[in-house]
mmCIF file of C-alpha atoms in Angstrom:
data_model
loop_
_atom_site.group_PDB
_atom_site.id
_atom_site.type_symbol
_atom_site.label_atom_id
_atom_site.label_comp_id
_atom_site.label_asym_id
_atom_site.label_seq_id
_atom_site.Cartn_x
_atom_site.Cartn_y
_atom_site.Cartn_z
ATOM 1 C CA PRO E 1 22.764 -10.069 -30.645
ATOM 2 C CA GLY E 2 20.322 -7.493 -29.245
ATOM 3 C CA LYS E 3 21.436 -4.724 -31.590
ATOM 4 C CA LYS E 4 21.342 -7.082 -34.582
ATOM 5 C CA LEU E 5 17.794 -8.064 -33.653
ATOM 6 C CA VAL E 6 16.666 -4.425 -33.500
ATOM 7 C CA ASP E 7 18.381 -3.733 -36.839
ATOM 8 C CA ALA E 8 16.640 -6.718 -38.430
ATOM 9 C CA ILE E 9 13.254 -5.571 -37.135
ATOM 10 C CA HIS E 10 13.895 -2.092 -38.528
ATOM 11 C CA LYS E 11 14.860 -3.529 -41.911
ATOM 12 C CA ALA E 12 11.521 -5.342 -41.945
ATOM 13 C CA GLY E 13 9.797 -1.970 -41.624
ATOM 14 C CA LEU E 14 8.756 -2.391 -37.997
ATOM 15 C CA LYS E 15 9.438 -0.356 -34.874
ATOM 16 C CA VAL E 16 10.630 -1.612 -31.483
ATOM 17 C CA ILE E 17 8.795 -0.506 -28.338
ATOM 18 C CA MET E 18 10.567 -1.574 -25.154
ATOM 19 C CA ASP E 19 8.606 -2.305 -21.978
ATOM 20 C CA VAL E 20 10.425 -0.745 -19.015
ATOM 21 C CA VAL E 21 9.769 -1.189 -15.302
ATOM 22 C CA TYR E 22 11.187 1.659 -13.224
ATOM 23 C CA ASN E 23 8.585 1.566 -10.455
ATOM 24 C CA HIS E 24 10.123 -1.195 -8.311
ATOM 25 C CA THR E 25 13.069 -3.582 -7.945
ATOM 26 C CA ALA E 26 13.701 -6.868 -6.133
ATOM 27 C CA GLU E 27 14.073 -5.302 -2.689
ATOM 28 C CA ASP E 28 12.050 -6.931 0.088
ATOM 29 C CA ALA E 29 8.791 -5.466 1.346
ATOM 30 C CA ASN E 30 7.792 -3.355 4.320
ATOM 31 C CA GLU E 31 9.549 -4.072 7.606
ATOM 32 C CA ARG E 32 11.545 -7.104 6.446
ATOM 33 C CA ASN E 33 15.228 -6.660 5.578
ATOM 34 C CA LEU E 34 14.897 -2.900 5.152
ATOM 35 C CA ASP E 35 18.660 -2.529 5.448
ATOM 36 C CA ALA E 36 19.622 -5.541 3.322
ATOM 37 C CA ARG E 37 22.591 -4.698 1.098
ATOM 38 C CA PHE E 38 21.487 -5.780 -2.352
ATOM 39 C CA SER E 39 20.123 -4.093 -5.486
ATOM 40 C CA PHE E 40 20.075 -0.318 -5.009
ATOM 41 C CA ASN E 41 20.190 -0.645 -1.226
ATOM 42 C CA GLY E 42 23.750 -1.878 -1.658
ATOM 43 C CA LEU E 43 24.662 1.540 -3.079
ATOM 44 C CA ALA E 44 22.832 3.768 -0.608
ATOM 45 C CA PRO E 45 20.585 2.172 2.041
ATOM 46 C CA ARG E 46 16.981 3.406 1.831
ATOM 47 C CA TYR E 47 17.874 6.292 -0.506
ATOM 48 C CA TYR E 48 16.441 4.759 -3.689
ATOM 49 C CA TYR E 49 13.132 3.632 -2.166
ATOM 50 C CA ARG E 50 10.109 5.449 -0.846
ATOM 51 C CA THR E 51 9.402 4.857 2.792
ATOM 52 C CA CYS E 52 6.850 6.562 4.966
ATOM 53 C CA GLY E 53 9.751 8.420 6.548
ATOM 54 C CA ASN E 54 11.692 9.795 3.555
ATOM 55 C CA ILE E 55 8.888 11.513 1.663
ATOM 56 C CA PRO E 56 6.018 13.658 2.964
ATOM 57 C CA VAL E 57 2.521 12.382 2.331
ATOM 58 C CA SER E 58 1.010 14.455 -0.489
ATOM 59 C CA GLU E 59 -2.458 15.955 -0.400
ATOM 60 C CA ASN E 60 -3.767 13.104 -2.525
ATOM 61 C CA GLY E 61 -1.331 10.502 -1.228
ATOM 62 C CA TYR E 62 -1.493 8.010 1.592
ATOM 63 C CA ASN E 63 0.479 6.941 4.633
ATOM 64 C CA THR E 64 1.377 3.445 3.495
ATOM 65 C CA CYS E 65 3.294 2.395 6.594
ATOM 66 C CA ALA E 66 2.517 -1.134 7.779
ATOM 67 C CA TRP E 67 2.925 0.042 11.376
ATOM 68 C CA LYS E 68 0.737 3.161 11.123
ATOM 69 C CA GLY E 69 -1.174 3.924 14.293
ATOM 70 C CA LEU E 70 0.774 1.446 16.397
ATOM 71 C CA ASP E 71 3.106 2.288 19.262
ATOM 72 C CA GLU E 72 5.926 0.923 17.179
ATOM 73 C CA PRO E 73 9.335 2.514 16.434
ATOM 74 C CA ARG E 74 9.340 1.010 12.936
ATOM 75 C CA CYS E 75 6.430 3.248 11.879
ATOM 76 C CA GLY E 76 7.649 5.589 9.158
ATOM 77 C CA LYS E 77 10.616 3.412 8.229
ATOM 78 C CA CYS E 78 9.124 0.656 6.096
ATOM 79 C CA TYR E 79 8.886 0.566 2.316
ATOM 80 C CA SER E 80 5.874 2.013 0.583
ATOM 81 C CA ASN E 81 4.369 -0.643 -1.679
ATOM 82 C CA GLY E 82 2.311 1.097 -4.348
ATOM 83 C CA SER E 83 3.763 -1.311 -6.903
ATOM 84 C CA GLY E 84 2.340 -4.388 -5.196
ATOM 85 C CA CYS E 85 5.814 -5.903 -5.537
ATOM 86 C CA GLY E 86 7.261 -4.914 -2.168
ATOM 87 C CA ASN E 87 8.660 -1.438 -2.795
ATOM 88 C CA GLU E 88 8.573 1.759 -4.868
ATOM 89 C CA PHE E 89 11.627 3.159 -6.649
ATOM 90 C CA ARG E 90 12.073 6.806 -5.639
ATOM 91 C CA SER E 91 12.124 8.365 -9.105
ATOM 92 C CA GLU E 92 12.054 11.879 -7.663
ATOM 93 C CA SER E 93 15.416 11.468 -5.901
ATOM 94 C CA PRO E 94 18.323 13.106 -7.796
ATOM 95 C CA MET E 95 20.251 9.877 -8.389
ATOM 96 C CA GLY E 96 17.124 7.811 -8.976
ATOM 97 C CA ARG E 97 16.092 10.280 -11.660
ATOM 98 C CA LYS E 98 19.600 10.208 -13.158
ATOM 99 C CA PHE E 99 19.500 6.415 -13.375
ATOM 100 C CA ILE E 100 16.187 6.488 -15.236
ATOM 101 C CA LEU E 101 17.243 9.231 -17.660
ATOM 102 C CA ASP E 102 20.660 7.708 -18.334
ATOM 103 C CA SER E 103 19.304 4.221 -18.974
ATOM 104 C CA LEU E 104 16.586 5.475 -21.323
ATOM 105 C CA THR E 105 19.199 7.519 -23.180
ATOM 106 C CA TYR E 106 21.411 4.430 -23.500
ATOM 107 C CA TRP E 107 18.653 2.287 -25.004
ATOM 108 C CA ALA E 108 17.589 5.049 -27.404
ATOM 109 C CA THR E 109 21.107 5.866 -28.621
ATOM 110 C CA GLU E 110 22.924 2.520 -28.516
ATOM 111 C CA TYR E 111 20.082 0.210 -29.541
ATOM 112 C CA LYS E 112 17.976 2.718 -31.512
ATOM 113 C CA ILE E 113 14.847 1.743 -29.602
ATOM 114 C CA ASP E 114 11.828 3.504 -31.150
ATOM 115 C CA GLY E 115 9.808 3.947 -27.991
ATOM 116 C CA PHE E 116 9.130 2.935 -24.412
ATOM 117 C CA ARG E 117 6.082 1.622 -22.603
ATOM 118 C CA PHE E 118 6.254 2.392 -18.864
ATOM 119 C CA ASP E 119 4.883 -0.138 -16.388
ATOM 120 C CA LEU E 120 2.891 1.521 -13.559
ATOM 121 C CA MET E 121 3.813 5.001 -14.737
ATOM 122 C CA GLY E 122 1.574 6.280 -11.950
ATOM 123 C CA LEU E 123 4.454 5.635 -9.535
ATOM 124 C CA MET E 124 6.862 7.831 -11.502
ATOM 125 C CA ASP E 125 6.887 11.504 -10.588
ATOM 126 C CA VAL E 126 5.697 13.895 -13.285
ATOM 127 C CA GLU E 127 8.937 15.890 -13.415
ATOM 128 C CA THR E 128 11.051 12.813 -14.164
ATOM 129 C CA MET E 129 8.682 11.717 -16.935
ATOM 130 C CA THR E 130 8.680 15.230 -18.398
ATOM 131 C CA LEU E 131 12.483 15.371 -18.390
ATOM 132 C CA ALA E 132 12.648 11.893 -19.934
ATOM 133 C CA ALA E 133 10.339 12.917 -22.761
ATOM 134 C CA LYS E 134 12.353 16.066 -23.437
ATOM 135 C CA ARG E 135 15.671 14.227 -23.550
ATOM 136 C CA LEU E 136 14.407 11.358 -25.691
ATOM 137 C CA GLN E 137 12.713 13.673 -28.177
ATOM 138 C CA GLU E 138 16.039 15.446 -28.639
ATOM 139 C CA ILE E 139 17.438 12.058 -29.718
ATOM 140 C CA ASP E 140 14.454 11.097 -31.885
ATOM 141 C CA GLU E 141 11.615 13.552 -32.444
ATOM 142 C CA ASN E 142 9.316 10.664 -33.404
ATOM 143 C CA ILE E 143 9.999 8.512 -30.336
ATOM 144 C CA ILE E 144 6.913 6.898 -28.777
ATOM 145 C CA LEU E 145 6.388 7.226 -25.007
ATOM 146 C CA TYR E 146 3.353 5.974 -23.104
ATOM 147 C CA GLY E 147 2.457 4.063 -19.972
ATOM 148 C CA GLU E 148 -0.001 2.957 -17.317
ATOM 149 C CA PRO E 149 -1.391 5.997 -15.428
ATOM 150 C CA TRP E 150 -2.233 4.019 -12.308
ATOM 151 C CA THR E 151 -0.641 2.251 -9.355
ATOM 152 C CA ALA E 152 -1.110 -1.163 -7.765
ATOM 153 C CA GLY E 153 -1.718 0.315 -4.317
ATOM 154 C CA PRO E 154 -1.500 3.461 -2.176
ATOM 155 C CA THR E 155 1.588 5.650 -2.616
ATOM 156 C CA PRO E 156 2.887 8.650 -0.660
ATOM 157 C CA ILE E 157 3.478 10.709 -3.818
ATOM 158 C CA LEU E 158 0.901 12.409 -6.003
ATOM 159 C CA ALA E 159 0.408 9.582 -8.484
ATOM 160 C CA LEU E 160 0.715 10.395 -12.196
ATOM 161 C CA ALA E 161 -2.845 10.066 -13.482
ATOM 162 C CA LYS E 162 -4.768 10.584 -16.734
ATOM 163 C CA GLY E 163 -4.660 14.231 -17.740
ATOM 164 C CA MET E 164 -1.344 15.001 -16.075
ATOM 165 C CA GLN E 165 0.485 13.983 -19.265
ATOM 166 C CA ARG E 166 -0.977 16.808 -21.360
ATOM 167 C CA GLU E 167 1.600 19.058 -23.046
ATOM 168 C CA ARG E 168 4.433 16.935 -21.593
ATOM 169 C CA GLY E 169 5.428 14.806 -24.570
ATOM 170 C CA PHE E 170 4.177 11.398 -23.453
ATOM 171 C CA GLY E 171 0.898 9.512 -23.495
ATOM 172 C CA VAL E 172 -1.041 7.235 -21.167
ATOM 173 C CA PHE E 173 -3.472 4.362 -21.479
ATOM 174 C CA ASN E 174 -7.114 5.468 -21.306
ATOM 175 C CA ASN E 175 -8.623 2.703 -19.212
ATOM 176 C CA SER E 176 -11.942 4.572 -18.885
ATOM 177 C CA PHE E 177 -12.357 4.531 -22.686
ATOM 178 C CA ARG E 178 -11.219 0.906 -22.851
ATOM 179 C CA ASP E 179 -13.724 -0.221 -20.223
ATOM 180 C CA ALA E 180 -16.541 1.788 -21.818
ATOM 181 C CA LEU E 181 -15.936 -0.055 -25.092
ATOM 182 C CA ARG E 182 -15.593 -3.640 -23.902
ATOM 183 C CA GLY E 183 -16.291 -3.636 -20.170
ATOM 184 C CA SER E 184 -14.100 -3.930 -17.117
ATOM 185 C CA PRO E 185 -11.647 -6.847 -16.850
ATOM 186 C CA PHE E 186 -12.727 -7.237 -13.222
ATOM 187 C CA GLY E 187 -16.386 -8.082 -13.749
ATOM 188 C CA VAL E 188 -19.449 -8.101 -16.015
ATOM 189 C CA GLU E 189 -20.908 -4.688 -16.772
ATOM 190 C CA GLU E 190 -22.654 -2.677 -19.477
ATOM 191 C CA ASN E 191 -20.399 -1.763 -22.406
ATOM 192 C CA PHE E 192 -20.682 -0.288 -25.894
ATOM 193 C CA LEU E 193 -19.528 -3.246 -27.997
ATOM 194 C CA MET E 194 -21.877 -5.796 -26.429
ATOM 195 C CA ASP E 195 -25.055 -3.812 -25.840
ATOM 196 C CA GLY E 196 -24.508 -0.247 -27.038
ATOM 197 C CA GLY E 197 -24.247 1.083 -23.503
ATOM 198 C CA ARG E 198 -21.990 3.772 -22.051
ATOM 199 C CA LEU E 199 -22.151 5.881 -25.212
ATOM 200 C CA GLY E 200 -21.344 9.041 -23.254
ATOM 201 C CA ALA E 201 -18.126 7.536 -21.903
ATOM 202 C CA VAL E 202 -17.151 6.413 -25.410
ATOM 203 C CA LYS E 203 -17.687 9.946 -26.750
ATOM 204 C CA ARG E 204 -15.581 11.413 -23.943
ATOM 205 C CA GLY E 205 -12.843 8.889 -24.687
ATOM 206 C CA ILE E 206 -12.767 9.840 -28.364
ATOM 207 C CA MET E 207 -12.836 13.590 -27.730
ATOM 208 C CA GLY E 208 -10.303 13.515 -24.883
#
């Protein structure tokens, strides 16, 4: 049924962009059930998830351990939670990266998906995203790739941010340009559409 749906959409002259979430899974958060054997933990305990102990804190990253600063043996062993959903998928791990690349390849080749929108792309390492773009563009040179260049909380990796996508074959949302045009979704502020404000930010958004 899924392939027939995509074919029907294509026949109508439309493209299919698939929303993908590779930044987290259903694993539990922080210190609770860290060794539970379900989802990816059932394959290799702790391997597929960032913890404060399995990845060094980057220059621009954070120690996200719930037990930080406490005389507590669990410090450095709990899940990082930059997704706000209890964990972070470790995209930079060899098998984590393979899973992402293989699944994207499957959707692009078997279902002829025209593009992918990445949820919380900020939690995906730049190398994995670059490799994904290269592989997918070999399948379809016109494939569309873009995502959210932010996180939902602190992360121990150098988060993929606006500007880091340049020359890499994928795009990102420009939330600075968006907010300059119509204001922030988190409050009332000056914006271009309502009162002509923030013209400089609008110009920067247009020029890149």
